Coordinates of C-alpha atoms in Angstrom, one line a residue:
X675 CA -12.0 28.1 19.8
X676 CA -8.8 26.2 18.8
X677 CA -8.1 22.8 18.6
X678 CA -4.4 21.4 19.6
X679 CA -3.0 18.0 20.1
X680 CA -3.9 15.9 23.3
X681 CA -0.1 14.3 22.4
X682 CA 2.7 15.8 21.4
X683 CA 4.2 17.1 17.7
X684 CA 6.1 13.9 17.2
X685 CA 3.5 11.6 18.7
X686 CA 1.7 13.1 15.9
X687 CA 3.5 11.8 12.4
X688 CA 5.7 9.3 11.2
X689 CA 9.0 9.7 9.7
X690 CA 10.5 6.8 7.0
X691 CA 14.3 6.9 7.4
X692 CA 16.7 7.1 4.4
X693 CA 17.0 3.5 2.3
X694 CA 19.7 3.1 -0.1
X695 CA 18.9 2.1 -3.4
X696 CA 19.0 -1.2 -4.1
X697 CA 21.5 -2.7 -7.0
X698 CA 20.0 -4.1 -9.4
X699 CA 20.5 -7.6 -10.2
X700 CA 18.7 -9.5 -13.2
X701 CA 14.8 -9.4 -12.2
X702 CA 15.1 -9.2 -8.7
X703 CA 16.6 -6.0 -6.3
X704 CA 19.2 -6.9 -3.7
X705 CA 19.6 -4.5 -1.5
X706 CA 23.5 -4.7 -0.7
X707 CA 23.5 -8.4 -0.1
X708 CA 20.8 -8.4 2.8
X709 CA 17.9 -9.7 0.6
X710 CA 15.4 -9.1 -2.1
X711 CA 13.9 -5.3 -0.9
X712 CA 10.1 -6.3 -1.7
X713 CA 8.9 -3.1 -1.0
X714 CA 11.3 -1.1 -3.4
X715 CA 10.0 -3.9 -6.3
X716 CA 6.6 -3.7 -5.5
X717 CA 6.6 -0.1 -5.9
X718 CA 8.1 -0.1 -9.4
X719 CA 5.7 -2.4 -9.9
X720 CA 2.7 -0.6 -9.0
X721 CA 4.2 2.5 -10.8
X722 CA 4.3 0.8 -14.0
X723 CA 0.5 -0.8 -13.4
X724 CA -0.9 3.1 -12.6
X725 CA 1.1 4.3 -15.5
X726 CA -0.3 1.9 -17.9
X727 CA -3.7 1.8 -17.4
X728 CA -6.2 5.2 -17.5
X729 CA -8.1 3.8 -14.4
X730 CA -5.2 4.6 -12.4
X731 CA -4.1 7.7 -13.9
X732 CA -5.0 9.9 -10.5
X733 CA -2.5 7.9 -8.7
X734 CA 0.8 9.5 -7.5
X735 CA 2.8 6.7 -6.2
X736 CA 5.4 9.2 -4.5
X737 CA 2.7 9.7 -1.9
X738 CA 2.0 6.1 -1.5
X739 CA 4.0 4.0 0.7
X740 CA 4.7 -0.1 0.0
X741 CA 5.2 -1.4 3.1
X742 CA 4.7 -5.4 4.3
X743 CA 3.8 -6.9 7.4
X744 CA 3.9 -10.8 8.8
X745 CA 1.6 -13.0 9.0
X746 CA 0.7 -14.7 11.9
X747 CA 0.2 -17.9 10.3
X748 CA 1.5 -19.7 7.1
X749 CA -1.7 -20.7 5.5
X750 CA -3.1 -19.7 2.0
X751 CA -6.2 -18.1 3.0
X752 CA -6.7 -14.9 5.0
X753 CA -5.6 -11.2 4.4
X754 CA -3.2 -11.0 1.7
X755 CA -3.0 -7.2 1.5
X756 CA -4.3 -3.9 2.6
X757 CA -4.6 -0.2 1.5
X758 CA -4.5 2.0 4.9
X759 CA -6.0 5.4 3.8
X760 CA -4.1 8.2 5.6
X761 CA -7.3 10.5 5.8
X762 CA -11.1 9.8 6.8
X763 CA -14.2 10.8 4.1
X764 CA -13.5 13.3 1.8
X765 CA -9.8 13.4 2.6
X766 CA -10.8 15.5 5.8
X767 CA -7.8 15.8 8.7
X768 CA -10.6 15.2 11.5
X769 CA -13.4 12.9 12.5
X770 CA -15.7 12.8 15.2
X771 CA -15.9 9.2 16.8
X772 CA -17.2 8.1 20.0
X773 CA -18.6 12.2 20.9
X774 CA -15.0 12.9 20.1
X775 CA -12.9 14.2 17.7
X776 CA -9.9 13.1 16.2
X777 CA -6.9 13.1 13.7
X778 CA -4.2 10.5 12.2
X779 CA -0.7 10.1 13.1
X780 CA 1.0 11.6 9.4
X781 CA 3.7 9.9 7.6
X782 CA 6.7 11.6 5.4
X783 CA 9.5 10.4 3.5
X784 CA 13.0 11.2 4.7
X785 CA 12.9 14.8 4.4
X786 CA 10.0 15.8 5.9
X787 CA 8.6 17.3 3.3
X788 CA 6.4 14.4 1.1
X789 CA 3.6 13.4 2.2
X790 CA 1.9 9.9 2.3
X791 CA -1.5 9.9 1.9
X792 CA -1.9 5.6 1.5
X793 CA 0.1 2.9 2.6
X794 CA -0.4 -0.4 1.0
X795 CA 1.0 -3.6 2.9
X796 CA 1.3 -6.3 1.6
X797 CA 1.3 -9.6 4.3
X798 CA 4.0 -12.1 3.6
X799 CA 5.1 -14.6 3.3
X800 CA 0.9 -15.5 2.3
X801 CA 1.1 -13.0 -0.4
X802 CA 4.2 -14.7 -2.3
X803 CA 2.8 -18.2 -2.0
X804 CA 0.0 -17.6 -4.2
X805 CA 0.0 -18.2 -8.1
X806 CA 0.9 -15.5 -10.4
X807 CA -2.3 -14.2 -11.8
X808 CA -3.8 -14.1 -7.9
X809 CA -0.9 -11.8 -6.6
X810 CA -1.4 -9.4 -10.1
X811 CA -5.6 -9.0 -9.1
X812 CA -4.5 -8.7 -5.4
X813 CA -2.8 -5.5 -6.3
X814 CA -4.8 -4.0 -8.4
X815 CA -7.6 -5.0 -6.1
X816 CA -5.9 -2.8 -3.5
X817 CA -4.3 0.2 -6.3
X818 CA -8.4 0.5 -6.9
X819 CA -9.4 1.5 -3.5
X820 CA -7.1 4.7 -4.0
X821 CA -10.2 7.3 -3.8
X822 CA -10.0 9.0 -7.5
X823 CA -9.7 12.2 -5.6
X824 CA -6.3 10.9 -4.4
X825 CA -7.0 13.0 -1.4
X826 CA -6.2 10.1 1.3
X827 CA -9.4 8.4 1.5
X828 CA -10.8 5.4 -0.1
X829 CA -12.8 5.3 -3.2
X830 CA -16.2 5.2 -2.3
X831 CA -19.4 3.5 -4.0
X832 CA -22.8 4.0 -3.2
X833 CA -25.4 2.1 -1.2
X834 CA -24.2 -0.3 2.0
X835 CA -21.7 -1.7 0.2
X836 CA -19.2 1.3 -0.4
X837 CA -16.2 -0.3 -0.3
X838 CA -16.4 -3.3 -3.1
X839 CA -19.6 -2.4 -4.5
X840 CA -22.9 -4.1 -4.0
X841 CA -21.2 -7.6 -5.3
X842 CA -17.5 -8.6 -4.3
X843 CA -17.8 -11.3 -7.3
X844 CA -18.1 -8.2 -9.9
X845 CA -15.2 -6.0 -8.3
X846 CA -12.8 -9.2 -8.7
X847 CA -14.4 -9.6 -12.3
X848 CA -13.1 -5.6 -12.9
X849 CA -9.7 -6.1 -11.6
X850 CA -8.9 -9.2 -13.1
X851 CA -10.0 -7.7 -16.4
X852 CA -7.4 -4.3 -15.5
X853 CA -4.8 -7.0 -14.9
X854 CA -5.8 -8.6 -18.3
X855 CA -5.2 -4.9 -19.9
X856 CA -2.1 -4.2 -17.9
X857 CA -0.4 -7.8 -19.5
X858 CA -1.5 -7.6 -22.6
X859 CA 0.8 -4.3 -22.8
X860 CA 3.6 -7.0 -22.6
X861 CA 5.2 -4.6 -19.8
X862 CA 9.1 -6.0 -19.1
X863 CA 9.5 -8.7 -17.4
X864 CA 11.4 -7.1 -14.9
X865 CA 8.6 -5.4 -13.4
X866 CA 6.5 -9.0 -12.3
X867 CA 9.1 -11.5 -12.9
X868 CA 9.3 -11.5 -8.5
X869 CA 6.1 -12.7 -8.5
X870 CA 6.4 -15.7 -10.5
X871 CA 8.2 -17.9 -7.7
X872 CA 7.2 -18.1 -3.9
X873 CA 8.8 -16.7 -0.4
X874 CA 10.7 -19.6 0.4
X875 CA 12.8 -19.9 -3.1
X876 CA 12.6 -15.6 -3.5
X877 CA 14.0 -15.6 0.0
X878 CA 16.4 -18.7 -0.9
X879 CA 17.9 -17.2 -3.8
X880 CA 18.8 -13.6 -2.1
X881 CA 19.6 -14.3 1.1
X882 CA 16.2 -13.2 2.8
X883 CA 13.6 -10.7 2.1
X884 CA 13.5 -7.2 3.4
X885 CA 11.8 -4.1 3.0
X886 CA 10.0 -1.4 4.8
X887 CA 7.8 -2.1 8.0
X888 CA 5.2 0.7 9.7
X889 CA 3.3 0.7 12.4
X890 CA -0.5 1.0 12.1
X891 CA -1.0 4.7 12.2
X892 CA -2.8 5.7 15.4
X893 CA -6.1 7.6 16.0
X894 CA -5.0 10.9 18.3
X895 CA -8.0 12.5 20.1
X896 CA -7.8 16.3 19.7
X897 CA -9.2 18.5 23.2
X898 CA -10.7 22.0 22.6
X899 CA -8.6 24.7 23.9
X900 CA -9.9 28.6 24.4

């Protein structure tokens, strides 16, 4: 027996169009006078967190994806960000759900070629219009659920609680401690300066925010064929 898409080749990935690289200007990254691109400075971010600090040293951030999303409301609390793993346990292609089985829409670069295996999103304006320190945990929160197999799943811990470990009060202890390590580096300024200021004034100062927006990847049931 054979397995083939219910839906069709290009119902089944995700392409990310071409960007232009931003220009450079002082801290921030304009991206030809539209606005500060947040997902381009997040993601040197991120790559200079991961290649700072050893517990991040499995992480390839070609092959993760820095997306944002907006939310619904303006109010502090709620989700600030997310990690969307691009494969189920054990980095498998395939789950069986509901006495079914099925895959994940895939998403590539440009070319086609590079793979994505996470996509982190980060929810704005929220996100921005915390203080400095919270925004620095927040992503190393979601840089830590990168499974250390970096095979597209999450990493996992044991017991009920496999996500954040048994207590959510000692996995915010660890990451603030990683963002402790990752300052005390003195990394440039460059890399966090963004985060030191809110949406409004970021948003103020370049004439908007922009960056890259995905839609959630979608479950696609696969039917058994002779």
């Amino acid at each position: 027996m054979t397995k083939r898409l219910k839906n069709n080749q290009r119902d089944a990935q995700i392409i990310l169009p071409r960007r232009p690289r931003p220009v450079e200007k002082g801290f921030s990254t304009n991206m030809a006078n539209r606005g500060f691109d947040f997902s381009w400075a997040m993601e040197q971010l991120c790559r200079d967190i991961v290649g700072r600090l050893d517990e991040f040293s499995h992480v390839r951030m070609d092959q993760v994806a820095v997306t944002f999303a907006q939310a619904r409301r303006r109010v502090p609390y709620g989700l600030q960000a997310k990690l969307t793993p691009m494969r189920f346990e054990g980095g498998s292609l395939t789950t069986s759900r509901y006495g079914r089985e099925w895959t994940v829409q895939r998403l590539y670069d440009h070319s086609g070629e590079n793979e994505y295996l996470y996509i982190l999103t980060f929810y704005l304006p929220r996100f921005l219009d915390h203080d400095f320190r919270e925004k620095m945990i927040t992503i190393v929160h979601e840089l830590h659920h990168i499974s250390p197999h970096f095979d597209g799943d999450i990493r996992r811990h044991s017991g009920r609680y496999h996500v954040h470990s048994h207590s959510q009060k000692e996995y915010d202890a660890m990451c603030a401690r990683l963002v402790d390590q990752y300052l005390k580096q003195k990394p440039p300024a460059a890399q966090h300066q963004f985060l030191k200021t809110n949406f409004r004034k970021l948003a103020k100062q370049h004439g908007g925010v922009v960056g890259i927006r995905l839609p959630v990847p979608k479950l696609i049931p696969l039917q058994e064929s002779a």
